[in-house]
Amino acid sequence: MLIGNHNYEIGRLDAFDQFHVSRKIAPIVPTIVPFMTEILKSNVMDLLDKFGDDPDNPDLSALEDFDLNSFGAAIQPFIDAIAEMPEEDANYVMKKCLSVVTRDGARLVVKDALMFDDLGIEHILPLTIAAIRINLGNFIRGLLTQALSKKQPT
């Protein structure tokens, strides 16, 4: 996964870490589906690429065809759920997920310490989400499928 000028590789959490991360993020799982659906529908990643490489002078013309209201409505419950997450849980999830991410063969987090001074939220958040998707994607999909099937009239 390329972020900035660095290539990152997402590794695997062991089964116990998968279990503990999944129970910490369980309250936000229901908010992920609308958020991810909107990201896929609106092609947000392509949109972000169109802004250009200069963060001080982004190309805002890319927003002309973007439905910001729909995206905002989909992302708000996800943002609210993350905001309500206890700091200890959020730190646990990020550090545990980033501990299996490498850059140039070196782990990003070792013994709860971030190993690279140049990493910001714009790096660690997408990497954490990627680690969750890779390590827990099938499990989360299964939970959501079960929850949705229970809501269907029989």
PDB file of C-alpha atoms in Angstrom:
ATOM      1  CA  MET A   1       0.000   0.000   0.000  1.00  0.00           C
ATOM      2  CA  LEU A   2       1.525   3.283  -1.082  1.00  0.00           C
ATOM      3  CA  ILE A   3       0.982   6.310   1.165  1.00  0.00           C
ATOM      4  CA  GLY A   4       3.054   9.391   0.563  1.00  0.00           C
ATOM      5  CA  ASN A   5       6.482   8.327  -0.608  1.00  0.00           C
ATOM      6  CA  HIS A   6       6.535   5.017   1.253  1.00  0.00           C
ATOM      7  CA  ASN A   7       5.302   1.537   0.545  1.00  0.00           C
ATOM      8  CA  TYR A   8       3.663  -0.207   3.496  1.00  0.00           C
ATOM      9  CA  GLU A   9       2.916  -3.897   3.939  1.00  0.00           C
ATOM     10  CA  ILE A  10       0.084  -5.061   6.153  1.00  0.00           C
ATOM     11  CA  GLY A  11       0.820  -8.230   8.117  1.00  0.00           C
ATOM     12  CA  ARG A  12      -1.388 -10.590  10.070  1.00  0.00           C
ATOM     13  CA  LEU A  13      -2.552 -10.240  13.645  1.00  0.00           C
ATOM     14  CA  ASP A  14      -2.517 -13.500  15.588  1.00  0.00           C
ATOM     15  CA  ALA A  15      -5.891 -14.993  16.580  1.00  0.00           C
ATOM     16  CA  PHE A  16      -5.828 -13.525  20.103  1.00  0.00           C
ATOM     17  CA  ASP A  17      -5.036 -10.031  18.842  1.00  0.00           C
ATOM     18  CA  GLN A  18      -7.768 -10.384  16.207  1.00  0.00           C
ATOM     19  CA  PHE A  19     -10.208 -11.280  18.974  1.00  0.00           C
ATOM     20  CA  HIS A  20      -9.237  -8.334  21.180  1.00  0.00           C
ATOM     21  CA  VAL A  21      -9.230  -5.805  18.331  1.00  0.00           C
ATOM     22  CA  SER A  22     -12.616  -7.077  17.132  1.00  0.00           C
ATOM     23  CA  ARG A  23     -14.193  -6.666  20.577  1.00  0.00           C
ATOM     24  CA  LYS A  24     -12.782  -3.131  20.888  1.00  0.00           C
ATOM     25  CA  ILE A  25     -14.214  -2.079  17.510  1.00  0.00           C
ATOM     26  CA  ALA A  26     -17.521  -3.958  17.886  1.00  0.00           C
ATOM     27  CA  PRO A  27     -19.473  -0.776  18.779  1.00  0.00           C
ATOM     28  CA  ILE A  28     -18.415   0.923  15.516  1.00  0.00           C
ATOM     29  CA  VAL A  29     -18.996  -2.052  13.189  1.00  0.00           C
ATOM     30  CA  PRO A  30     -22.636  -1.109  12.387  1.00  0.00           C
ATOM     31  CA  THR A  31     -21.449   2.345  11.290  1.00  0.00           C
ATOM     32  CA  ILE A  32     -18.809   0.965   8.924  1.00  0.00           C
ATOM     33  CA  VAL A  33     -21.196  -0.380   6.260  1.00  0.00           C
ATOM     34  CA  PRO A  34     -22.853   2.924   5.245  1.00  0.00           C
ATOM     35  CA  PHE A  35     -19.479   4.673   5.416  1.00  0.00           C
ATOM     36  CA  MET A  36     -17.728   2.065   3.231  1.00  0.00           C
ATOM     37  CA  THR A  37     -20.682   1.935   0.815  1.00  0.00           C
ATOM     38  CA  GLU A  38     -20.499   5.689   0.348  1.00  0.00           C
ATOM     39  CA  ILE A  39     -16.718   5.595  -0.112  1.00  0.00           C
ATOM     40  CA  LEU A  40     -17.077   2.975  -2.841  1.00  0.00           C
ATOM     41  CA  LYS A  41     -20.033   4.742  -4.459  1.00  0.00           C
ATOM     42  CA  SER A  42     -18.441   8.179  -4.476  1.00  0.00           C
ATOM     43  CA  ASN A  43     -14.927   6.994  -5.351  1.00  0.00           C
ATOM     44  CA  VAL A  44     -13.451   9.163  -2.587  1.00  0.00           C
ATOM     45  CA  MET A  45      -9.944   7.777  -3.073  1.00  0.00           C
ATOM     46  CA  ASP A  46      -9.927   8.870  -6.722  1.00  0.00           C
ATOM     47  CA  LEU A  47     -11.272  12.230  -5.618  1.00  0.00           C
ATOM     48  CA  LEU A  48      -8.447  12.668  -3.103  1.00  0.00           C
ATOM     49  CA  ASP A  49      -5.896  11.804  -5.789  1.00  0.00           C
ATOM     50  CA  LYS A  50      -7.329  14.570  -7.983  1.00  0.00           C
ATOM     51  CA  PHE A  51      -6.574  17.191  -5.319  1.00  0.00           C
ATOM     52  CA  GLY A  52      -2.937  17.049  -6.365  1.00  0.00           C
ATOM     53  CA  ASP A  53       0.256  16.709  -4.374  1.00  0.00           C
ATOM     54  CA  ASP A  54       0.401  20.213  -2.923  1.00  0.00           C
ATOM     55  CA  PRO A  55      -1.597  20.224   0.341  1.00  0.00           C
ATOM     56  CA  ASP A  56      -1.320  24.023   0.534  1.00  0.00           C
ATOM     57  CA  ASN A  57      -2.867  24.458  -2.915  1.00  0.00           C
ATOM     58  CA  PRO A  58      -5.359  21.623  -3.585  1.00  0.00           C
ATOM     59  CA  ASP A  59      -7.249  21.428  -6.873  1.00  0.00           C
ATOM     60  CA  LEU A  60     -10.797  21.977  -5.572  1.00  0.00           C
ATOM     61  CA  SER A  61     -12.360  21.588  -9.012  1.00  0.00           C
ATOM     62  CA  ALA A  62     -12.474  17.858  -8.229  1.00  0.00           C
ATOM     63  CA  LEU A  63     -15.344  18.608  -5.817  1.00  0.00           C
ATOM     64  CA  GLU A  64     -17.675  19.926  -8.530  1.00  0.00           C
ATOM     65  CA  ASP A  65     -19.384  16.560  -9.142  1.00  0.00           C
ATOM     66  CA  PHE A  66     -19.028  15.222  -5.604  1.00  0.00           C
ATOM     67  CA  ASP A  67     -22.140  14.792  -3.434  1.00  0.00           C
ATOM     68  CA  LEU A  68     -20.749  16.150  -0.174  1.00  0.00           C
ATOM     69  CA  ASN A  69     -24.134  15.990   1.615  1.00  0.00           C
ATOM     70  CA  SER A  70     -24.574  12.287   0.926  1.00  0.00           C
ATOM     71  CA  PHE A  71     -20.995  11.535   1.937  1.00  0.00           C
ATOM     72  CA  GLY A  72     -21.315  13.630   5.097  1.00  0.00           C
ATOM     73  CA  ALA A  73     -24.529  11.862   6.096  1.00  0.00           C
ATOM     74  CA  ALA A  74     -22.888   8.452   5.637  1.00  0.00           C
ATOM     75  CA  ILE A  75     -19.674   9.299   7.457  1.00  0.00           C
ATOM     76  CA  GLN A  76     -21.243  11.106  10.454  1.00  0.00           C
ATOM     77  CA  PRO A  77     -22.344   7.972  12.396  1.00  0.00           C
ATOM     78  CA  PHE A  78     -18.867   6.476  11.871  1.00  0.00           C
ATOM     79  CA  ILE A  79     -17.190   9.655  13.128  1.00  0.00           C
ATOM     80  CA  ASP A  80     -19.563   9.797  16.107  1.00  0.00           C
ATOM     81  CA  ALA A  81     -18.832   6.158  17.000  1.00  0.00           C
ATOM     82  CA  ILE A  82     -15.070   6.733  16.825  1.00  0.00           C
ATOM     83  CA  ALA A  83     -15.409   9.910  18.912  1.00  0.00           C
ATOM     84  CA  GLU A  84     -17.280   7.976  21.616  1.00  0.00           C
ATOM     85  CA  MET A  85     -14.658   5.225  21.706  1.00  0.00           C
ATOM     86  CA  PRO A  86     -12.598   5.390  24.918  1.00  0.00           C
ATOM     87  CA  GLU A  87      -9.072   6.703  24.282  1.00  0.00           C
ATOM     88  CA  GLU A  88      -7.572   3.541  25.755  1.00  0.00           C
ATOM     89  CA  ASP A  89      -9.525   1.387  23.269  1.00  0.00           C
ATOM     90  CA  ALA A  90      -8.668   3.616  20.306  1.00  0.00           C
ATOM     91  CA  ASN A  91      -4.965   3.572  21.199  1.00  0.00           C
ATOM     92  CA  TYR A  92      -5.061  -0.195  21.679  1.00  0.00           C
ATOM     93  CA  VAL A  93      -6.634  -0.762  18.259  1.00  0.00           C
ATOM     94  CA  MET A  94      -4.276   1.603  16.422  1.00  0.00           C
ATOM     95  CA  LYS A  95      -1.110   0.355  18.121  1.00  0.00           C
ATOM     96  CA  LYS A  96      -2.050  -3.308  17.767  1.00  0.00           C
ATOM     97  CA  CYS A  97      -2.934  -2.890  14.077  1.00  0.00           C
ATOM     98  CA  LEU A  98       0.146  -0.790  13.309  1.00  0.00           C
ATOM     99  CA  SER A  99       2.362  -3.369  15.030  1.00  0.00           C
ATOM    100  CA  VAL A 100       1.819  -5.666  12.013  1.00  0.00           C
ATOM    101  CA  VAL A 101       2.463  -2.933   9.438  1.00  0.00           C
ATOM    102  CA  THR A 102       5.964  -2.561   8.011  1.00  0.00           C
ATOM    103  CA  ARG A 103       7.743   0.154   6.057  1.00  0.00           C
ATOM    104  CA  ASP A 104      10.996  -0.859   4.398  1.00  0.00           C
ATOM    105  CA  GLY A 105      10.953  -4.037   6.497  1.00  0.00           C
ATOM    106  CA  ALA A 106      10.638  -2.207   9.835  1.00  0.00           C
ATOM    107  CA  ARG A 107       7.516  -2.405  12.000  1.00  0.00           C
ATOM    108  CA  LEU A 108       5.701   0.876  12.573  1.00  0.00           C
ATOM    109  CA  VAL A 109       4.950   0.143  16.228  1.00  0.00           C
ATOM    110  CA  VAL A 110       7.184  -1.791  18.607  1.00  0.00           C
ATOM    111  CA  LYS A 111       6.276  -2.138  22.299  1.00  0.00           C
ATOM    112  CA  ASP A 112       3.557   0.513  21.894  1.00  0.00           C
ATOM    113  CA  ALA A 113       6.028   3.071  20.478  1.00  0.00           C
ATOM    114  CA  LEU A 114       5.742   4.590  17.005  1.00  0.00           C
ATOM    115  CA  MET A 115       9.030   3.961  15.226  1.00  0.00           C
ATOM    116  CA  PHE A 116       8.897   6.739  12.607  1.00  0.00           C
ATOM    117  CA  ASP A 117       8.748  10.435  13.528  1.00  0.00           C
ATOM    118  CA  ASP A 118       7.318  11.425  10.141  1.00  0.00           C
ATOM    119  CA  LEU A 119       4.066   9.468  10.553  1.00  0.00           C
ATOM    120  CA  GLY A 120       0.948  11.555  11.019  1.00  0.00           C
ATOM    121  CA  ILE A 121      -2.759  10.836  11.261  1.00  0.00           C
ATOM    122  CA  GLU A 122      -2.919  10.921   7.455  1.00  0.00           C
ATOM    123  CA  HIS A 123      -0.701   7.814   7.504  1.00  0.00           C
ATOM    124  CA  ILE A 124      -1.735   5.907  10.603  1.00  0.00           C
ATOM    125  CA  LEU A 125      -5.501   6.120  10.146  1.00  0.00           C
ATOM    126  CA  PRO A 126      -5.596   4.586   6.634  1.00  0.00           C
ATOM    127  CA  LEU A 127      -3.023   1.978   7.701  1.00  0.00           C
ATOM    128  CA  THR A 128      -5.082   1.065  10.784  1.00  0.00           C
ATOM    129  CA  ILE A 129      -8.231   0.746   8.677  1.00  0.00           C
ATOM    130  CA  ALA A 130      -6.355  -1.384   6.120  1.00  0.00           C
ATOM    131  CA  ALA A 131      -5.047  -3.669   8.882  1.00  0.00           C
ATOM    132  CA  ILE A 132      -8.578  -4.058  10.271  1.00  0.00           C
ATOM    133  CA  ARG A 133      -9.975  -4.778   6.811  1.00  0.00           C
ATOM    134  CA  ILE A 134      -7.292  -7.360   6.022  1.00  0.00           C
ATOM    135  CA  ASN A 135      -7.322  -9.049   9.417  1.00  0.00           C
ATOM    136  CA  LEU A 136     -10.991  -8.805  10.394  1.00  0.00           C
ATOM    137  CA  GLY A 137     -12.827  -8.218   7.116  1.00  0.00           C
ATOM    138  CA  ASN A 138     -14.310 -11.707   6.846  1.00  0.00           C
ATOM    139  CA  PHE A 139     -15.276 -11.740  10.521  1.00  0.00           C
ATOM    140  CA  ILE A 140     -16.945  -8.314  10.322  1.00  0.00           C
ATOM    141  CA  ARG A 141     -18.754  -9.307   7.118  1.00  0.00           C
ATOM    142  CA  GLY A 142     -20.030 -12.427   8.888  1.00  0.00           C
ATOM    143  CA  LEU A 143     -21.312 -10.414  11.856  1.00  0.00           C
ATOM    144  CA  LEU A 144     -23.082  -7.954   9.601  1.00  0.00           C
ATOM    145  CA  THR A 145     -24.601 -10.730   7.486  1.00  0.00           C
ATOM    146  CA  GLN A 146     -25.934 -12.443  10.625  1.00  0.00           C
ATOM    147  CA  ALA A 147     -27.319  -9.179  11.994  1.00  0.00           C
ATOM    148  CA  LEU A 148     -29.022  -8.319   8.721  1.00  0.00           C
ATOM    149  CA  SER A 149     -30.513 -11.815   8.336  1.00  0.00           C
ATOM    150  CA  LYS A 150     -32.038 -11.577  11.838  1.00  0.00           C
ATOM    151  CA  LYS A 151     -33.752  -8.324  10.871  1.00  0.00           C
ATOM    152  CA  GLN A 152     -35.343  -9.874   7.753  1.00  0.00           C
ATOM    153  CA  PRO A 153     -39.009 -10.873   8.205  1.00  0.00           C
ATOM    154  CA  THR A 154     -39.503 -14.637   8.239  1.00  0.00           C
TER     155      THR A 154
END
